Coordinates of C-alpha atoms and ligand atoms in Angstrom, one line a residue:
X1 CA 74.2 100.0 96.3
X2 CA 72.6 100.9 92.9
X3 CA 74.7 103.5 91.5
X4 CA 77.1 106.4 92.0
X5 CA 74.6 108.3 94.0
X6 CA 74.4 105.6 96.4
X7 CA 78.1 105.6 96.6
X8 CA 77.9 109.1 97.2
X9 CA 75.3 109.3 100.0
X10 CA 76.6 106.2 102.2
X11 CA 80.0 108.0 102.0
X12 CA 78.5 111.1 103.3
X13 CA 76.6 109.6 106.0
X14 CA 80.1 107.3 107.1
X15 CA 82.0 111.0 107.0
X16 CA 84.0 110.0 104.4
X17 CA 82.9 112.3 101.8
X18 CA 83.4 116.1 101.8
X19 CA 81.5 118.7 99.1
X20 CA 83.8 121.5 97.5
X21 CA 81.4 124.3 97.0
X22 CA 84.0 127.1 96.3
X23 CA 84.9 127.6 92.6
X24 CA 87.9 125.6 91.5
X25 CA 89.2 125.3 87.9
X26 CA 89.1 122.0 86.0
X27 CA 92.4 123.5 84.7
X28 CA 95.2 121.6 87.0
X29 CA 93.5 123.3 90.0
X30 CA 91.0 120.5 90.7
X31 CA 93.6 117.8 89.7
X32 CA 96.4 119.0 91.9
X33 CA 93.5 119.6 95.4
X34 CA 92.8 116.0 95.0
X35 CA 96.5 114.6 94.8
X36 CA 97.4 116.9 97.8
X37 CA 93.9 115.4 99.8
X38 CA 95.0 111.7 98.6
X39 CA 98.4 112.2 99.7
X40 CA 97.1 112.8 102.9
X41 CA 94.7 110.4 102.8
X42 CA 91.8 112.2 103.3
X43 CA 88.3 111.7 102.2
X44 CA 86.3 111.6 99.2
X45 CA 85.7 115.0 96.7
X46 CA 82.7 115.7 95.2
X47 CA 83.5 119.6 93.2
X48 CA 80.6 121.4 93.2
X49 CA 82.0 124.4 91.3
X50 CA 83.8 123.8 88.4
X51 CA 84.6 127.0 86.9
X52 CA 82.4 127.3 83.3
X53 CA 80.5 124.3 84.5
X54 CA 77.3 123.2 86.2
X55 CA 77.9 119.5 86.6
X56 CA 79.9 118.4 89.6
X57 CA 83.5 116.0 89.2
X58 CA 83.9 113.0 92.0
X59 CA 87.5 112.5 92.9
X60 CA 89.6 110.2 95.6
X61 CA 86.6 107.5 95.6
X62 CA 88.7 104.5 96.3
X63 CA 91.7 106.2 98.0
X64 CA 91.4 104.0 101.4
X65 CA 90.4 100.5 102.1
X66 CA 87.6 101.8 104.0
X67 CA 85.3 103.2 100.4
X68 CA 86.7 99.8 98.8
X69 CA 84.8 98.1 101.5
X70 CA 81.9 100.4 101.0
X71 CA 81.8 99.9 97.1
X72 CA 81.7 95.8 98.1
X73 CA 79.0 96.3 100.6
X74 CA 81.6 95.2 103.1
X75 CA 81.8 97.2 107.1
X76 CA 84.1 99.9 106.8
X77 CA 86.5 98.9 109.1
X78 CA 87.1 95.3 106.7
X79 CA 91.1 95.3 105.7
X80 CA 92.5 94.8 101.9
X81 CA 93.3 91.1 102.5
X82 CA 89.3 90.3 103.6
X83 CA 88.4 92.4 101.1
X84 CA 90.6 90.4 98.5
X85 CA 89.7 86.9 100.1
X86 CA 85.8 87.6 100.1
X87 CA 86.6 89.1 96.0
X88 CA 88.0 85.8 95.6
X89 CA 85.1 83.5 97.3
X90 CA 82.3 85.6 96.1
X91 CA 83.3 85.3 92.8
X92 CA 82.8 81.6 92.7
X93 CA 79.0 82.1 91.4
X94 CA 78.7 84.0 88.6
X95 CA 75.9 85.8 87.5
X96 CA 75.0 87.4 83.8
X97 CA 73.6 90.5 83.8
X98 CA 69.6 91.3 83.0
X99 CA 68.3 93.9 80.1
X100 CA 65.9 96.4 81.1
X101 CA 64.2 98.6 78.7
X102 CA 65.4 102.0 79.7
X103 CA 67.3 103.6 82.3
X104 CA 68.2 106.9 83.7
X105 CA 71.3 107.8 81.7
X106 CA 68.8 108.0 78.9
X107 CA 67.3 111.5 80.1
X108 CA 69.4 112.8 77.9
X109 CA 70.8 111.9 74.2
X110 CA 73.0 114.0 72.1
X111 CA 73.6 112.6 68.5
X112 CA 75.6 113.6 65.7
X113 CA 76.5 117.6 65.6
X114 CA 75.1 117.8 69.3
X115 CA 77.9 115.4 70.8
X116 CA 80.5 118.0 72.6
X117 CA 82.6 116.1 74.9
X118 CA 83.9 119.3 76.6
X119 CA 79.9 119.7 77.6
X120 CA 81.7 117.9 80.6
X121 CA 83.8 119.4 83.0
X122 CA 87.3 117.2 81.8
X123 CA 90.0 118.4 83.6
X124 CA 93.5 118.5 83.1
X125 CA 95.7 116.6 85.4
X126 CA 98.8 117.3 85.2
X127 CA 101.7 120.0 83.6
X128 CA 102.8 117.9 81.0
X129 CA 100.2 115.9 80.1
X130 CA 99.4 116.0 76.1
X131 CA 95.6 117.3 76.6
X132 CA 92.2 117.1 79.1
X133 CA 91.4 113.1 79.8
X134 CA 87.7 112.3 79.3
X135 CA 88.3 108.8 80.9
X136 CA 90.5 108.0 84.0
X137 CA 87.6 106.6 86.3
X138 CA 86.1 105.2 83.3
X139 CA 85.6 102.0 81.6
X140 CA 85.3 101.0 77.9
X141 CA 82.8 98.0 76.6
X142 CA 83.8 96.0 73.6
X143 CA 82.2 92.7 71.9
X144 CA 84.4 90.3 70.4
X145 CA 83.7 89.8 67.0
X146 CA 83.1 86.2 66.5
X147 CA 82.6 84.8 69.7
X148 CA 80.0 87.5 71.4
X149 CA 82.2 87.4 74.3
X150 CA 81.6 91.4 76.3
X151 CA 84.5 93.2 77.6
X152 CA 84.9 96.1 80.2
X153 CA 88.2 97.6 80.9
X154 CA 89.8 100.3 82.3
X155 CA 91.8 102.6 80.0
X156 CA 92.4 106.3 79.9
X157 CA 90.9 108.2 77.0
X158 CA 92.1 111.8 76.3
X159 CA 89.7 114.2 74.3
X160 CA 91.6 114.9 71.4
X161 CA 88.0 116.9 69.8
X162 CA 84.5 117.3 70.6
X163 CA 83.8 114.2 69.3
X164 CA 87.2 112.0 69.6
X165 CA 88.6 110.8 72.2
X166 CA 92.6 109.0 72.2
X167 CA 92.6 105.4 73.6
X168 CA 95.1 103.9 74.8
X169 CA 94.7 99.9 74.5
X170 CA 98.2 97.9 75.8
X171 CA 99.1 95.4 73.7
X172 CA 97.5 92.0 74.7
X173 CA 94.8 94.0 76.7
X174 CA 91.1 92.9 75.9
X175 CA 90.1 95.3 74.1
X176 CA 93.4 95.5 72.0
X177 CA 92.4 91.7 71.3
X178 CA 89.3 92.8 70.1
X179 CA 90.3 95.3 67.8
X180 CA 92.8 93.0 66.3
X181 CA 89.8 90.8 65.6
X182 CA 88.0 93.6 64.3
X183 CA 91.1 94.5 61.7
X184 CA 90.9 91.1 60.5
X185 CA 87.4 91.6 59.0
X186 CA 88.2 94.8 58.2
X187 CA 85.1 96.6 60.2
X188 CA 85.3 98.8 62.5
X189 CA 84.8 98.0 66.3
X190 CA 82.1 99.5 68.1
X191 CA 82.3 100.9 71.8
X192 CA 81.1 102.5 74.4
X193 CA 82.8 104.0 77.6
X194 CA 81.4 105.2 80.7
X195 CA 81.7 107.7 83.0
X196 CA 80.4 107.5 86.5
X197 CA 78.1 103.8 87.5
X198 CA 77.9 101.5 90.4
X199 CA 81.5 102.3 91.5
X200 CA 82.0 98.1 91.3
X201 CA 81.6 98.2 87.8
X202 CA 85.2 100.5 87.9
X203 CA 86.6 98.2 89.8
X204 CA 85.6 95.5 87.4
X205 CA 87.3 97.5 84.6
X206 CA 90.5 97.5 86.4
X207 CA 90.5 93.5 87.4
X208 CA 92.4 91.5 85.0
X209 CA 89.6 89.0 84.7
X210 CA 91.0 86.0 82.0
X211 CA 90.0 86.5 78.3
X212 CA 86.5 85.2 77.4
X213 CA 85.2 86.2 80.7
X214 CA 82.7 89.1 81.0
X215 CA 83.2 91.4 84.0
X216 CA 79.7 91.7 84.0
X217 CA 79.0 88.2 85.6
X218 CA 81.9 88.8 88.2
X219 CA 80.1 92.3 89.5
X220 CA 77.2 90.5 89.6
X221 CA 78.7 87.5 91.7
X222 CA 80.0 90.3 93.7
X223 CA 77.0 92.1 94.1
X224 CA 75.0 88.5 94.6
X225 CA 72.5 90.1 92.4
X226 CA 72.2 90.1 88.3
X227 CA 73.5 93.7 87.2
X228 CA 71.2 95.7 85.4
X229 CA 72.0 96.5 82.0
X230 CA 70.0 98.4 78.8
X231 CA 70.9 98.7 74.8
X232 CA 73.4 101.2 73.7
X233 CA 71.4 104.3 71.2
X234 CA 73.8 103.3 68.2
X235 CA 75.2 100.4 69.1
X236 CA 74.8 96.5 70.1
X237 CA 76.1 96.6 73.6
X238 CA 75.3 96.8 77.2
X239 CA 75.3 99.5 79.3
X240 CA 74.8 99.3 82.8
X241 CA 71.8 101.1 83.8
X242 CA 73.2 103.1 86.7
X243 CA 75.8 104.7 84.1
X244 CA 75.8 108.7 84.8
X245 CA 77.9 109.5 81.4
X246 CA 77.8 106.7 78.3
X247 CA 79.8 107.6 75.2
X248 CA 78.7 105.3 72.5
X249 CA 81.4 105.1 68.8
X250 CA 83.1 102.8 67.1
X251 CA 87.2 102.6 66.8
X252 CA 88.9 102.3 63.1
X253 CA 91.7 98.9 63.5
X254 CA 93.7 101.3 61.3
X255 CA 93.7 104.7 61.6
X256 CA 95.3 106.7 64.5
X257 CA 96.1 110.2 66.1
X258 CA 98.5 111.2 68.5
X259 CA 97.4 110.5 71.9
X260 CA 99.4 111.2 75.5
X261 CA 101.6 111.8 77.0
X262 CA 99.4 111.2 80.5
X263 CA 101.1 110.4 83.8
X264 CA 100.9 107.4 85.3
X265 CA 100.7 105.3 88.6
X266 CA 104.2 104.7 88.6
X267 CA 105.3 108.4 88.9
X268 CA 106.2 108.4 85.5
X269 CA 105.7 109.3 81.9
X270 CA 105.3 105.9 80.4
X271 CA 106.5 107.6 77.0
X272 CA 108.4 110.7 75.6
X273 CA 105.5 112.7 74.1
X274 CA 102.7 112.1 72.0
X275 CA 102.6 108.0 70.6
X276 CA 100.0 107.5 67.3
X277 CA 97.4 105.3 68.4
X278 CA 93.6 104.2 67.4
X279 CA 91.0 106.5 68.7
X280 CA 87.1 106.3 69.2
X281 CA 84.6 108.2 66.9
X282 CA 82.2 109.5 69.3
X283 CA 78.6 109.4 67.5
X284 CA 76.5 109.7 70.2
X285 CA 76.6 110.9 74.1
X286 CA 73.6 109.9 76.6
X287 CA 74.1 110.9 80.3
X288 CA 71.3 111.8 83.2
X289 CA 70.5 115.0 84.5
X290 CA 73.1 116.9 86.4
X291 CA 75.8 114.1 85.5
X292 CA 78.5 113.6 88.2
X293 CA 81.8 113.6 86.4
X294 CA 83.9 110.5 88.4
X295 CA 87.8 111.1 87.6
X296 CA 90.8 108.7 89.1
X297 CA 94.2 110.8 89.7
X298 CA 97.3 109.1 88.7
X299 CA 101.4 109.6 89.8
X300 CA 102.6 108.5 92.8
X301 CA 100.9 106.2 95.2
X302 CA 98.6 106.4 97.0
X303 CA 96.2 107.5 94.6
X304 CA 92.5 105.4 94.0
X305 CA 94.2 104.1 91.1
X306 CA 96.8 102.0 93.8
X307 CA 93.9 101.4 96.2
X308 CA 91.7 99.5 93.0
X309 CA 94.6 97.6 91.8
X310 CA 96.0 96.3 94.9
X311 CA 92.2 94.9 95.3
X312 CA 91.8 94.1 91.8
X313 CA 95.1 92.7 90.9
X314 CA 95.6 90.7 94.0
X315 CA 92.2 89.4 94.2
X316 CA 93.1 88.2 90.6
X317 CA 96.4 87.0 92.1
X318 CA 94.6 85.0 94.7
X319 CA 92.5 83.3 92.3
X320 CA 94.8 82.2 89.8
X321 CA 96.8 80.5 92.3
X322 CA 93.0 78.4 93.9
X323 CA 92.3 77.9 90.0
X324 CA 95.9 75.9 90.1
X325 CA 94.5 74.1 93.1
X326 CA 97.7 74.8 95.4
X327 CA 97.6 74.4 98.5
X328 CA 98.5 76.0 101.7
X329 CA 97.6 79.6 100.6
X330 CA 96.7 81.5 103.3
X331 CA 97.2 85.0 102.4
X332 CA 98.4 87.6 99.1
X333 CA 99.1 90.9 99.3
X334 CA 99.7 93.7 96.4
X335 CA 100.8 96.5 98.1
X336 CA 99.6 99.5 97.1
X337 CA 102.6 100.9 96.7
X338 CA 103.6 98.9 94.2
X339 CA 100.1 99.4 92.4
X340 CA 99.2 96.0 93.4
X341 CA 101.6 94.5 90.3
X342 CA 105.0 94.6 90.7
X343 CA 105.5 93.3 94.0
X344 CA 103.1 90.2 95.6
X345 CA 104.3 89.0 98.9
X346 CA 102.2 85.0 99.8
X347 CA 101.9 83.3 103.0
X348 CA 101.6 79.6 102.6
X349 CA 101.6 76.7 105.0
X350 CA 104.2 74.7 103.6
X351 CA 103.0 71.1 103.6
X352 CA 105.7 69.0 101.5
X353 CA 109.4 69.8 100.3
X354 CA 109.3 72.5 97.2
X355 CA 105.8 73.8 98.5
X356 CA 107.6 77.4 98.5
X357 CA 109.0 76.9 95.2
X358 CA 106.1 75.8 93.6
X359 CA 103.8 78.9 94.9
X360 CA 106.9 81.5 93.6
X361 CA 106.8 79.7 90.6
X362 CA 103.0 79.5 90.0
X363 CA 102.2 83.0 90.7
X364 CA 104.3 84.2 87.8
X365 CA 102.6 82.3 85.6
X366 CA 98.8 83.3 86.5
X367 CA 97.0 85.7 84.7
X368 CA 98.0 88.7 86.4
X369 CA 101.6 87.5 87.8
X370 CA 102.5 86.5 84.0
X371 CA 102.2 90.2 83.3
X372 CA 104.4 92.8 84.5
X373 CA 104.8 91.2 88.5
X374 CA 108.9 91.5 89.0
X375 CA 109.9 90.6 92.4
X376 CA 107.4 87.4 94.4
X377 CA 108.2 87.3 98.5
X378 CA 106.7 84.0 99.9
X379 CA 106.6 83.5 104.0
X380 CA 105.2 80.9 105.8
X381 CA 102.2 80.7 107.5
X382 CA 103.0 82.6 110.8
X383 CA 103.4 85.8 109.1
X384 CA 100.5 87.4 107.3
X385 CA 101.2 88.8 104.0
X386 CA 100.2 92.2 104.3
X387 CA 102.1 92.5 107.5
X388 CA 105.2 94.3 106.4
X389 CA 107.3 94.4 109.0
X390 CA 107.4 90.8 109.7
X391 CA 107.7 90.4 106.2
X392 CA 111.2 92.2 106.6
X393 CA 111.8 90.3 109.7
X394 CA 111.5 87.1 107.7
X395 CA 113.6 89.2 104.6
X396 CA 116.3 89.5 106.9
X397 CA 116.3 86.4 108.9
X398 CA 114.8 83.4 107.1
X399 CA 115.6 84.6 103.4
X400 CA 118.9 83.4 102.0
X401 CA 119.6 84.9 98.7
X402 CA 121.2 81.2 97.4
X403 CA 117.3 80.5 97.8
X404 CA 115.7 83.0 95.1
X405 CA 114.8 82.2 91.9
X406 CA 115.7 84.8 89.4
X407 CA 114.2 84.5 85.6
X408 CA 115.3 86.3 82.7
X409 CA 112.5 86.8 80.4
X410 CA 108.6 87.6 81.2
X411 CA 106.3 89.8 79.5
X412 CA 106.3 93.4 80.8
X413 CA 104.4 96.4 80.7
X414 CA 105.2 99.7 78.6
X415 CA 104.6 101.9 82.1
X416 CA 107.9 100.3 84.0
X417 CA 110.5 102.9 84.5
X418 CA 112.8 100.3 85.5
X419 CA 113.1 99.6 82.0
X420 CA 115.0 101.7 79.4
X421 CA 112.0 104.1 78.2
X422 CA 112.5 102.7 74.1
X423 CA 112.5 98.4 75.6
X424 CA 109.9 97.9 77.9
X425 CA 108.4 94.4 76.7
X426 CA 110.5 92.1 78.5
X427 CA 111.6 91.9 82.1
X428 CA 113.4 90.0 84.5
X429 CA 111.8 88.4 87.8
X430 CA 113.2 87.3 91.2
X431 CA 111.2 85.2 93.4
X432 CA 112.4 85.4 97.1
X433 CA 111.7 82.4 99.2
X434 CA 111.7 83.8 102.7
X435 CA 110.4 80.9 104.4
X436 CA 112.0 77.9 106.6
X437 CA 113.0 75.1 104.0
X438 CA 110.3 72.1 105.0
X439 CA 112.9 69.4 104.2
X440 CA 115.0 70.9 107.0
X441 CA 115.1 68.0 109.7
X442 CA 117.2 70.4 112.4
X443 CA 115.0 74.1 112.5
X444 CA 116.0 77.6 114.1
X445 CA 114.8 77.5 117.4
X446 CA 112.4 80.2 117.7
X447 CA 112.4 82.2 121.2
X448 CA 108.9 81.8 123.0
X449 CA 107.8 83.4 126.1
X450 CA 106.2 81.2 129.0
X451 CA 102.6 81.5 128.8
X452 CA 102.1 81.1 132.4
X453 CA 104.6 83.8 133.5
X454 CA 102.7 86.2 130.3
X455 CA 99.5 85.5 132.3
X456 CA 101.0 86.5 135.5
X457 CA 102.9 89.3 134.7
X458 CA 99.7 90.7 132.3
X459 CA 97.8 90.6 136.2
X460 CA 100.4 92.7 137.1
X461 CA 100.1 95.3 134.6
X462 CA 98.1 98.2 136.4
X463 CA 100.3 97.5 139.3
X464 CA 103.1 98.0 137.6
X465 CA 102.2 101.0 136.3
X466 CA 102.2 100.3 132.6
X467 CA 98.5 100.4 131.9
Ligands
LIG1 C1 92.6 104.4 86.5 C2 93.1 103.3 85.7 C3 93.6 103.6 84.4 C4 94.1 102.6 83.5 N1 94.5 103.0 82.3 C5 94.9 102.0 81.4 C6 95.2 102.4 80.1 O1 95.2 103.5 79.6 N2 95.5 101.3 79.2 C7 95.6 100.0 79.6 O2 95.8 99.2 78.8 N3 95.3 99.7 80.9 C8 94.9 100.6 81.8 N4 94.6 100.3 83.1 C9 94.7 98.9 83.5 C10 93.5 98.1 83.0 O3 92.3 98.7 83.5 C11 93.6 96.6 83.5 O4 94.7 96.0 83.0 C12 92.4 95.8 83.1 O5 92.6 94.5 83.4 C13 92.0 95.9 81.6 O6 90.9 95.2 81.3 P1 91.0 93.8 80.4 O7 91.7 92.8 81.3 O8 89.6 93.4 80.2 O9 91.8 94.1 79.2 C14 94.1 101.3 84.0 C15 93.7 101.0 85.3 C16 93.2 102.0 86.1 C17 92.7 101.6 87.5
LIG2 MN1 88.6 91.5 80.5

């Protein structure tokens, strides 16, 4: 898989991808068909009528495991927790990325006076958002200032002009990193975001990769080939080749306009109206012909915003926890739900006393657990962690609350209504050991069915009349 067009055509061909010819408004219209599709779990959109436009708008890409597995080049039928554990092995190798001297998103430029970013059919999501968001299913590319290290992240951008769009850059995020760095010299940092590429290279915006590693050598690890990449119009950054929309500017460290409020994945508001924050200049938009807008719903799960974190964020997960060489790890699951962050349930073949203990404690301090994860479930080995209801089963059975771990203070995230809307920096965690103590000499006795009499009766079957 090249690009979005690939994406598009081996969704098609799989029936997972359905074309909207009749007109439908990029005014909440479009938003609100593709919340009501995800909540029913239905296939991907591609809206080939978007009233006062001619450019179509892909929604509901990475809704179900099955288009995660296409994006990875995996069988459709491959569940989150392969799709995690091959993330995690491919990943291993990394490969940089290779320049190329031009590229299809260069079949059109617009510089200066010409940039409009409402040429683009940006809709608007939801009632109460603050404007029209440019960048949901997006992903921004920064340089750090004095190490050359690349970023790419995920983060909303809301047009706040034809030519300025409102960033949103969480505290401690890369690119917030960045633009500290950039404040310290006292230049301005330059950007670019993208709309519509290899779908990986989304899924690489969302992953919380460690600082000072380039997401571009992890989709290419992923990929097992070197992504393609060419030079920005007005500034020194790559862009992957197989971008559809690339919005090149540069972000004053200082300055700021009111940006938000946007929904968010938890349901939520993560604010109470507009918040001053910096915002990109745009100077120059490049995009191919007939550009397929790609937009990522937000609010309540399940929306492809769950989907990419619970593969993102748990892959991430899983690989902080090998980096700390533990052992015993057999499974992690982020559900969905919980958009792959505040909940992480581990299976682990405990192989000495404290083995439980030691995985609760370790995954809050990995890169992604240190960061917003609230409530750790470990279970033993004979219970997969994605399998929910033995995962209650163990809850209710092998869990003894005297056995959790609870810990006051960890860094939080600004989006966690469980937190009063004005303190959101610090939370609490509880880590819920739901496994067998190892050091127990005398164990419950589990109840296990004769395999011999199973055999017999399972001859009997048809004869019984069950089959
Ligand atoms: C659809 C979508 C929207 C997101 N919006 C934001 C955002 O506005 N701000 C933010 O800081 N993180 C946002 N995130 C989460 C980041 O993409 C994620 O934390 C990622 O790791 C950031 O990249 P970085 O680790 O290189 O900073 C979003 C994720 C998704 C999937
Ligand atoms: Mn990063």
């Amino acid at each position: 898989m090249n690009d979005l067009r690939d994406f598009i055509a081996r969704c098609e061909a799989e029936g997972e991808l359905r074309r909207i010819e009749a007109e439908v408004d990029w005014d909440l219209e479009l938003s609100h068909i593709a919340k009501l599709n995800e909540e029913k779990g239905g296939p991907a959109l591609l809206f080939q009528n978007v009233k006062g436009y001619n450019s179509p708008v892909l929604t509901s890409a990475c809704t179900t495991t099955s288009r995660l597995a296409l994006i990875m080049g995996m069988p459709r039928d491959t569940s989150l927790v392969e799709l995690m554990r091959e993330w995690v092995k491919r990943t291993k190798n990394k490969i940089p990325p290779t320049w190329v001297d031009t590229a299809p998103c260069k079949e059109n430029i617009d510089k200066g006076d010409q940039v409009n970013l409402l040429k683009f059919p940006v809709p608007k999501f939801f009632p109460k958002d603050g404007g029209r968001f440019f960048g949901t299913a997006c992903f921004v590319i920064t340089k750090d200032p004095t190490s050359g290290w690349i970023n790419l992240g995920t983060y909303r951008l809301q047009v706040l002009d034809k030519n300025t769009l409102g960033t949103q850059f969480i505290k401690g995020k890369h690119a917030d990193i960045m633009l500290k760095a950039y404040g310290e010299l006292k230049k301005p940092m330059p950007v670019v975001a993208v709309v519509g590429a290899d779908p990986l290279m989304f899924l690489m915006g969302a992953a919380r990769l460690p600082a000072f590693e380039s997401e571009f050598d992890f989709a290419g690890a992923i990929r097992g080939r070197s992504i393609e990449i060419v030079k920005g119009e007005t500034v020194d950054l790559p862009i992957p080749a197989s971008a559809e929309i690339v919005v090149e500017g540069e972000v004053d460290p200082v300055a700021m306009k009111p940006e938000g409020p946007f929904g968010e994945y938890t349901g939520y508001y993560s604010g109470i109206g507009t918040t001053p924050r910096p915002f990109i200049k745009v100077n120059c938009v490049t995009y191919r012909k007939d550009p397929i807008f790609w937009i990522s719903t937000v609010g309540r799960a399940v929306t492809d915003t769950h989907m990419t974190m619970a593969l993102t964020y748990g892959a991430t997960l899983w690989q902080g926890l090998e980096a700390m060489r533990i052992p015993g790890i057999k499974s992690v699951y982020c559900p969905p739900e919980g958009a792959g962050r505040f909940l992480a349930i581990i299976s682990v073949k405990q192989m000495y006393p404290g083995h439980s203990a030691q995985v609760g404690t370790a995954a809050i301090s990995t890169e992604m657990g240190a960061y917003g994860l609230k409530t750790v479930i470990v279970v033993d080995d004979d219970i997969d962690a994605w399998d929910l209801p033995r995962v209650l089963w163990a809850l209710s059975f092998r869990f003894n609350p005297s056995r959790a771990e609870f810990i006051k203070r960890g860094r939080s995230t600004p989006l966690d209504p469980s937190l009063p809307i004005d303190s959101r920096d610090i939370t609490s965690r509880i880590i819920m050991d739901a496994t067998i103590p190892y050091e127990w000499k005398e164990k419950p006795i589990p109840i296990e069915l004769d395999k011999d009499i199973v055999k017999h009766v399972q001859g009997r079957w048809a004869e019984l009349g069950l089959e």
